[in-house]
XYZ file of C-alpha atoms in Angstrom:
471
model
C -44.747 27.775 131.031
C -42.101 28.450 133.861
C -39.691 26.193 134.579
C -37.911 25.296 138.313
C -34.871 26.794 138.000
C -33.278 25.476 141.434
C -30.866 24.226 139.567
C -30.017 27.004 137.673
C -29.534 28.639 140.781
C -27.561 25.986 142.167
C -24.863 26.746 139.189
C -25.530 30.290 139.810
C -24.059 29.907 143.493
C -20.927 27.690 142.686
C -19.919 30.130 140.050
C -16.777 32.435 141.892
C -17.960 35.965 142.635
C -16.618 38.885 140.716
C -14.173 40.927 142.725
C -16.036 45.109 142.559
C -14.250 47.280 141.150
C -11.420 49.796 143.190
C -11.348 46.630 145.532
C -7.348 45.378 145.574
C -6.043 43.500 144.103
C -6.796 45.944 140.631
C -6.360 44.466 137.837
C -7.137 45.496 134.221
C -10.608 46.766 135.057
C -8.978 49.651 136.961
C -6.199 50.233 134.327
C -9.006 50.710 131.392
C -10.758 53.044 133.496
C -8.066 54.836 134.408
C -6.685 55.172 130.697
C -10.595 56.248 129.877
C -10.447 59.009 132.712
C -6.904 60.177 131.652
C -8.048 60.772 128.487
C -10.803 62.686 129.343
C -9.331 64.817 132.251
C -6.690 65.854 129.265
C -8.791 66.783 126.408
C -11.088 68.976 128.705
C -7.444 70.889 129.919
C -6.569 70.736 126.280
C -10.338 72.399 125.175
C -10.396 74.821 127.870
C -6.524 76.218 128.855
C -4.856 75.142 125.920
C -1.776 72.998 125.199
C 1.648 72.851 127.132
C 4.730 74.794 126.847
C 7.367 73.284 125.377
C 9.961 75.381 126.890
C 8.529 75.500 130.353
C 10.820 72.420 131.309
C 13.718 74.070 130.590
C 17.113 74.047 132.946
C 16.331 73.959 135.974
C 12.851 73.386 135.726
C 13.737 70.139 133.919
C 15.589 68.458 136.479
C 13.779 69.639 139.201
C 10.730 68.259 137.830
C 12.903 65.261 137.155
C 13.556 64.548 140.767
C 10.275 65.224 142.196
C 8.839 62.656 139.910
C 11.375 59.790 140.438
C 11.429 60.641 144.381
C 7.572 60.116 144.771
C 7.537 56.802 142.945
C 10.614 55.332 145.522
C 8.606 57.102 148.506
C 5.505 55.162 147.293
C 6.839 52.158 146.756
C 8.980 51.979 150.134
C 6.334 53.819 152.507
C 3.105 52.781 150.664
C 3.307 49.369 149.283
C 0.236 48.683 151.359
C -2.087 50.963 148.656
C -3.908 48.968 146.043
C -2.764 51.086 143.680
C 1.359 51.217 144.402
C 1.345 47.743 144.543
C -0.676 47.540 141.002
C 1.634 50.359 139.328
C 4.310 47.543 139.616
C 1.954 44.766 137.638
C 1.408 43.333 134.688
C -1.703 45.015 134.442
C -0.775 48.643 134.989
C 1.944 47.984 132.504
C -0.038 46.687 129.620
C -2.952 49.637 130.070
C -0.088 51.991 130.305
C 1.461 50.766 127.161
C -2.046 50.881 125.600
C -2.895 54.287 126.165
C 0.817 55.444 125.033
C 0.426 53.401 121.741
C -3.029 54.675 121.079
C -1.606 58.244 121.478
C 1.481 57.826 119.247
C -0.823 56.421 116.326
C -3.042 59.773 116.712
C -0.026 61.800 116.110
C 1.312 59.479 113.035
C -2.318 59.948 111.417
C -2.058 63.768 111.493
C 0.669 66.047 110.488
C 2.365 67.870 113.527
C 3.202 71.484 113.545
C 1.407 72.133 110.212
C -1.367 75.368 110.843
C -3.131 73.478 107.647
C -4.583 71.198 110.074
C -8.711 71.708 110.348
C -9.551 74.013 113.631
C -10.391 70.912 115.608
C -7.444 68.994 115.171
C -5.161 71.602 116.795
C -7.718 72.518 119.430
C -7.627 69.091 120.721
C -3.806 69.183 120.219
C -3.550 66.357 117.659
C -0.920 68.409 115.557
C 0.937 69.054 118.550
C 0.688 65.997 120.221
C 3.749 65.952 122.482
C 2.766 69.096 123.762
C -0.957 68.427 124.762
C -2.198 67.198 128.240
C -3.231 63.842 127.465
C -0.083 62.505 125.823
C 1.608 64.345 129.210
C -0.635 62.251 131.450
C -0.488 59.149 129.050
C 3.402 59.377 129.117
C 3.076 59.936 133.646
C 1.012 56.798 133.659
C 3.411 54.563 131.624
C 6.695 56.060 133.345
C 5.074 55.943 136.942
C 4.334 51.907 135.831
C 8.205 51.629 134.480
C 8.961 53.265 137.590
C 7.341 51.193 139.993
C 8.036 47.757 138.322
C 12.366 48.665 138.341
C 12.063 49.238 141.811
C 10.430 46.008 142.840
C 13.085 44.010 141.052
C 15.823 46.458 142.834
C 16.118 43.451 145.561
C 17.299 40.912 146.182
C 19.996 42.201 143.399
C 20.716 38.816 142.359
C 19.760 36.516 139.413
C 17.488 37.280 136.849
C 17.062 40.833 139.027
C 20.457 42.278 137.663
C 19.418 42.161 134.497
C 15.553 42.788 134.647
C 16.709 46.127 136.761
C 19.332 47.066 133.942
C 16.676 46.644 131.405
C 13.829 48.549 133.128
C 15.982 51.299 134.701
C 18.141 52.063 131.446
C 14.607 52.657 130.047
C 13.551 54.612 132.176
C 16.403 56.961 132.232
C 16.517 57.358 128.323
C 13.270 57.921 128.084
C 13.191 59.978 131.205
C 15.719 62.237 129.821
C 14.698 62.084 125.879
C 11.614 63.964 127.469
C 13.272 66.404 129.936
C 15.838 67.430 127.936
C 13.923 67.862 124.738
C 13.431 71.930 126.079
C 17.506 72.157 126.173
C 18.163 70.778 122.933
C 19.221 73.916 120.507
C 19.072 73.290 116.544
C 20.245 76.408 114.692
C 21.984 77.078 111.012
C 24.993 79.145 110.357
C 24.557 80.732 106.772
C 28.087 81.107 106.102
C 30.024 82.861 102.668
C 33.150 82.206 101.760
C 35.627 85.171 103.455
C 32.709 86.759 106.141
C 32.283 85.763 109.792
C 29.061 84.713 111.211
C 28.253 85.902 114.401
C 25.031 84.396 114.838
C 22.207 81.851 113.054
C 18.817 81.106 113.343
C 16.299 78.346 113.973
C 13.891 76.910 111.843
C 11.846 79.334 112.886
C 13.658 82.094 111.837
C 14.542 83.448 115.316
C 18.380 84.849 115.311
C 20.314 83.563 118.340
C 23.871 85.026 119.108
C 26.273 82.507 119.055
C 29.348 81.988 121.353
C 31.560 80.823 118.698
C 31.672 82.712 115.637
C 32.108 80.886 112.262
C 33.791 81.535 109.178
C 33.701 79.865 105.779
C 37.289 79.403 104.311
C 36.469 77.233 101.457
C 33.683 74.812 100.437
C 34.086 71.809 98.997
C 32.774 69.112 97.160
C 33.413 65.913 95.011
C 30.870 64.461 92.331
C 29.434 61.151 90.547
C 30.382 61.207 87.095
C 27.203 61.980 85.361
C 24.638 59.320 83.931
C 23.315 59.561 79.999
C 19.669 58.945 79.584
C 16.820 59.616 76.849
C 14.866 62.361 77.292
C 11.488 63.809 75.538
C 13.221 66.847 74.191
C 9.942 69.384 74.592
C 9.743 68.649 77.801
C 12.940 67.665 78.605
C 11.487 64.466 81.043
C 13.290 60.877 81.258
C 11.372 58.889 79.508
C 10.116 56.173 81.816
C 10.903 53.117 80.495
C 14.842 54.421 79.658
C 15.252 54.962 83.260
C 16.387 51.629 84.064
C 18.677 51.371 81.364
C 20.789 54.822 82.379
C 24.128 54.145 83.115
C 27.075 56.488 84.249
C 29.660 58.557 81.407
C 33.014 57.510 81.286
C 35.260 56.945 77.795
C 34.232 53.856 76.405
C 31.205 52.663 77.916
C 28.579 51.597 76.302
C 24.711 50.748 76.510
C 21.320 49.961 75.199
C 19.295 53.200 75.794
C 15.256 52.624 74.600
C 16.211 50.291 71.781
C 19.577 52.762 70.452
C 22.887 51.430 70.917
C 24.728 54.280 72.491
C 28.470 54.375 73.349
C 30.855 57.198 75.043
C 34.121 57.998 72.739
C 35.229 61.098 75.160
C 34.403 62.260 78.262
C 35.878 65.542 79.813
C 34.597 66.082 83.498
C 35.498 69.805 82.688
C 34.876 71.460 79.147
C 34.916 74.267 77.237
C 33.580 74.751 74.128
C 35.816 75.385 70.973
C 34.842 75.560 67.478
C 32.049 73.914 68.110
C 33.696 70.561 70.321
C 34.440 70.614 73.832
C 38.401 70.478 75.359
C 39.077 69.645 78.417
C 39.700 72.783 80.646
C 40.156 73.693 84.320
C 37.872 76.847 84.998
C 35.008 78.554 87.036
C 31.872 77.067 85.716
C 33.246 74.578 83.195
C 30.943 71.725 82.802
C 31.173 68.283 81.806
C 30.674 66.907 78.439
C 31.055 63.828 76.352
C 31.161 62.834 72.342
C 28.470 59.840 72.240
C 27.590 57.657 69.240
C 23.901 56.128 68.779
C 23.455 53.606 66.693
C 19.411 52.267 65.693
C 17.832 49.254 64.645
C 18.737 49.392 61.440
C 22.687 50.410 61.693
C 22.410 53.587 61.438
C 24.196 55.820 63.160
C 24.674 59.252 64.749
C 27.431 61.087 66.733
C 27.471 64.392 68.829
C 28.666 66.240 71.435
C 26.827 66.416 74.599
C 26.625 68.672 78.011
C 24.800 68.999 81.004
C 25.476 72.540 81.277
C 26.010 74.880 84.438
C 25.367 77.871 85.622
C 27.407 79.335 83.036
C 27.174 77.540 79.826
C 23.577 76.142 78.540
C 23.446 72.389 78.279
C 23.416 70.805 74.883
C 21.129 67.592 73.618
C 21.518 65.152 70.485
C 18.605 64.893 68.964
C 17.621 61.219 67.850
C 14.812 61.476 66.128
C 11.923 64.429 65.714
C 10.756 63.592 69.885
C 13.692 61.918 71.423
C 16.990 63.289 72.353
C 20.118 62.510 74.307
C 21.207 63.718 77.092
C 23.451 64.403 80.093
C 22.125 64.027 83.814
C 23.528 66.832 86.122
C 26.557 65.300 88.269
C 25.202 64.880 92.041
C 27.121 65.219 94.976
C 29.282 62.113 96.324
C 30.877 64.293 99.432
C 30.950 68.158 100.499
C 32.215 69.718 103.352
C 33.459 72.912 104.322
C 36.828 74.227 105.714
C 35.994 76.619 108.310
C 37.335 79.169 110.977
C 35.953 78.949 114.506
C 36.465 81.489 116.951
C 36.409 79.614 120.570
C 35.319 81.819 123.483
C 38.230 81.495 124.954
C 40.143 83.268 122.427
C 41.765 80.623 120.303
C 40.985 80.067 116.405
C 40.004 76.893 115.461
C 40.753 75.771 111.931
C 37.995 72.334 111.064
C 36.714 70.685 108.004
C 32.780 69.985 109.294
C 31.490 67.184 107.202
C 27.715 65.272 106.745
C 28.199 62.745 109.017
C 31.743 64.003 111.022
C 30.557 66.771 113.615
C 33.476 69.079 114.669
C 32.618 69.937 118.635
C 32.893 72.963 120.248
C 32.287 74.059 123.323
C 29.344 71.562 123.764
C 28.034 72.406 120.322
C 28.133 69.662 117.355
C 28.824 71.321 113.835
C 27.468 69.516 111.043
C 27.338 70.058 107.178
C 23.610 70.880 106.149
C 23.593 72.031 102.688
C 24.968 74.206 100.364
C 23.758 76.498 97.425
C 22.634 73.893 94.825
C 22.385 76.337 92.180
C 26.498 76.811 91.906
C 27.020 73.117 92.617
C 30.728 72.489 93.206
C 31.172 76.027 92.593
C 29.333 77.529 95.732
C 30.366 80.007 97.522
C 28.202 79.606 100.604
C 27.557 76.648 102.949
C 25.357 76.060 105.839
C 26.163 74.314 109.025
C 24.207 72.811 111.499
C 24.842 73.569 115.072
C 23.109 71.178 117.654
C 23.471 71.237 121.627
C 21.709 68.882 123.599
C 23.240 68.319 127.458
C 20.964 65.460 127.819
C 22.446 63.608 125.550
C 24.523 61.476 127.807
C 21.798 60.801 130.235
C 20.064 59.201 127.008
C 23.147 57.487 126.457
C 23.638 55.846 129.453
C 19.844 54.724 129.278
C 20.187 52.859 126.520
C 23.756 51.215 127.276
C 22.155 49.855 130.635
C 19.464 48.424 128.400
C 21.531 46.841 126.272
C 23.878 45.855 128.607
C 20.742 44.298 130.686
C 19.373 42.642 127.648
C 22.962 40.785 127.018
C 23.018 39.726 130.470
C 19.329 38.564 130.468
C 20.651 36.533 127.804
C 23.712 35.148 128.828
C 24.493 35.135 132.720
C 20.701 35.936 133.972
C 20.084 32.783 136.032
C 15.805 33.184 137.894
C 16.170 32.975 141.708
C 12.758 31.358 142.689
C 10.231 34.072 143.791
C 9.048 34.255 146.973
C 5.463 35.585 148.391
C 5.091 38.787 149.131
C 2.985 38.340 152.177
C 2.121 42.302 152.584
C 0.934 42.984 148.757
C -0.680 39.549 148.393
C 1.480 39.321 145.295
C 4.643 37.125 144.645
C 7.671 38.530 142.971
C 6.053 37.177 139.448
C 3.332 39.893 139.753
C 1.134 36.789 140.142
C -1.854 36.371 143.231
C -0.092 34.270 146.010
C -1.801 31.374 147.170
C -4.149 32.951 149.787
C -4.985 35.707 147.698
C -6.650 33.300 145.488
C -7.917 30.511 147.955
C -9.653 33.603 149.608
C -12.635 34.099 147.079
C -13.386 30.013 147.323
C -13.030 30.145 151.123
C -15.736 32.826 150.951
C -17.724 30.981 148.354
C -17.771 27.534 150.393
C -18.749 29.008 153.544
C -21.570 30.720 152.143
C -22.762 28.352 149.938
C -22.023 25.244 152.248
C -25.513 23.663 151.885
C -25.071 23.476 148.121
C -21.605 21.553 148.418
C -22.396 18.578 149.758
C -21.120 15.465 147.833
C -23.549 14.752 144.909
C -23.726 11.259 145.837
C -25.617 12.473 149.241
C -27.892 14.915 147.847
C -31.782 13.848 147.229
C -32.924 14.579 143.850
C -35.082 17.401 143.912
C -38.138 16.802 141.251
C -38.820 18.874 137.773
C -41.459 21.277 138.700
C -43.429 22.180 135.810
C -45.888 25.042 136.031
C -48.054 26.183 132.557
């Protein structure tokens, strides 16, 4: 059986055509496929040249490249606004498959480990472990900062409104990332391994590679400050906490007291440095002296049990009291509540330079941020040798001012922005929403009626046309 199907065809021709693709205006057809081709186009440069160089975009190359890139996205958007494809870098569109494609790239490098040489053969062929050096996230990243690009420079006027801050926003973005990525080849990350009394003439990367330094360093003293240690109940073979205690730990100091697995344990001295003497400790002030405290431990059934404990050092061997035939107590080692070290630098320009470089308090030199890294763990407070980080990165500022425009944009959004209503953009076919104007999308149905003219006459003058059946 067939069945008349002019009026399936009648609904056929009132439905609106779909627009072929690569015709303006693009929309998120064009952005898939150009994500898809991207990502193709980079994995073949990836399979057959290999990955990027980080330090190819090093000064000047980096700010060189820098320009280039910015200038062609103002010359394309004030000289070719006309192109499908300007005008759609500036749209919604571009900026979600932009977004996309970045996103999709950044997951693929969270999933695998970067830098590691245990990664399979085809992971780091494709450039998976080294994802911010391989071709497609360099073409993922062109695609979403061409889009930022294009969409702060076609709120850039009228500079009024809603426009001050959507540029802010936008253009501090742009420039923070902008320079994150440019100046990533300038940034410099070394370690000074400094002793106590020798200067340091150079340090090395994490690579290992020496660099000469133009400030010399030299360790004057290293210092640090501790926790008072914690007691706890260990399994005296293999001297581990025993889980459930760990909870219940609490820190030495004369007097205090606690429940520790069921045994009532309480502190009757505490010396933060000891020495033993016939066989209890004194308080003493020397190289190596460790802490140590008198506990009593009291069971269930009232018994109970006193004894001098110790965490030990590098110089005396620590010392347990044994609760029963498993169980023993014992004395955490202290950990670290602040180091730093008092150093020496020697300025290029002659001068000595006496600084205490802390964690978190950088002493700067010359351009160069001194941190404290770490020391020798095995000495404790007692070490001799300290290392400090040394970090230059001249982009730094650049990233700075990025993100202060952003925020300051984002405030103003917030609190002054007032929207100026947009107005058609008559050349692009686009208003200043990113949204079709009005003949841009009476055009299709113009076309539509005038073809289809026949079919649109008022349904209340059209014959009925019979049910032709055919078996």
């Amino acid at each position: 059986m067939r069945l008349n199907n002019a009026q399936n065809k009648r609904e056929a021709g009132s439905q609106p055509r779909k627009k072929p693709v690569w015709t303006g205006p693009w929309g998120y057809t064009e952005g898939w496929l150009i994500c898809l081709g991207l990502l193709i186009t980079g994995t073949a440069l990836q399979l057959t040249i290999g990955g990027l160089n980080p330090n190819a975009l090093s000064w000047p190359v980096n700010i060189i490249t820098g320009s280039i890139f910015t200038g062609i996205l103002i010359f394309a958007w004030y000289f070719l606004r006309s192109l499908p494809m300007v005008n759609w870098l500036a749209r919604v569109p571009a900026a979600i498959t932009s977004i996309a494609l970045l996103t999709f790239l950044v997951l693929i490098m969270g999933f695998n480990l970067q830098e590691d040489a245990g990664n399979p053969v085809w992971v780091q062929k494709l450039g998976l472990s080294n994802m911010t050096s391989s071709w497609p996230f360099l073409f993922g990243m062109m695609f979403f900062m061409a889009s930022l690009g294009m969409a702060t420079l076609k709120r850039l006027t009228p500079m009024k409104g809603r426009n001050i801050g959507f540029f802010l926003n936008h253009a501090g973005l742009y420039i923070a990332i902008l320079g994150g990525l440019l100046g990533a080849a300038d940034l410099k990350r070394v370690f000074f391994d400094l002793t106590e009394g020798e200067v340091m003439w150079g340090a090395v990367d994490r690579a290992g590679v020496y660099y000469e330094m133009p400030m010399p360093v030299e360790l004057e003293r290293f210092n640090m400050e501790e926790f008072n240690p914690k007691i706890a109940i260990i399994y005296s073979e293999t001297g581990r906490i025993v889980p459930e205690s760990i909870n219940q730990m609490f820190e030495m100091g004369k007097g205090h007291r606690g429940n520790l697995y069921g045994w009532d344990v309480e502190i009757l001295e505490f010396h933060k440095m000891s020495g033993r003497i016939d066989g209890r400790f004194e308080p003493v002030v020397d190289y190596g002296a460790p802490p140590s405290a008198l506990v009593r431990v009291t069971d269930a059934d009232g018994q109970q049990l006193e004894g001098w404990i110790t965490s030990g050092s590098f110089m005396y061997p620590h010392q347990l009291l044994q609760v029963d035939h498993e169980m023993a107590i014992a004395m955490t080692i202290p950990q670290a509540s602040h180091y730093s070290s008092d150093v020496v630098i020697y300025t290029p320009d002659g001068e000595m330079r006496q600084a205490r470089v802390e964690v978190n308090k950088p002493v700067t030199v010359n351009g160069w941020k001194l941190y404290q890294f770490s020391y020798d763990d095995r000495f404790g407070k007692w070490s001799s040798s300290s290392t400090i980080e040394a970090i230059r990165d001249p982009w730094l500022p650049v990233v700075y001012l990025g993100i202060f425009m952003l925020i300051a944009g984002s405030v103003y959004l917030m609190t002054l922005g007032k929207a100026p209503d947009p107005e058609p953009d008559q050349t692009a076919g686009f208003d200043k929403a990113g949204k079709p104007s009005i003949e841009t999308k009476t055009e299709p149905l113009k076309a539509a009626v005038s073809e289809d003219a026949p079919n649109r006459q008022p349904e209340r003058l059209r014959k009925p046309e019979p049910e032709l059946l055919e078996v």
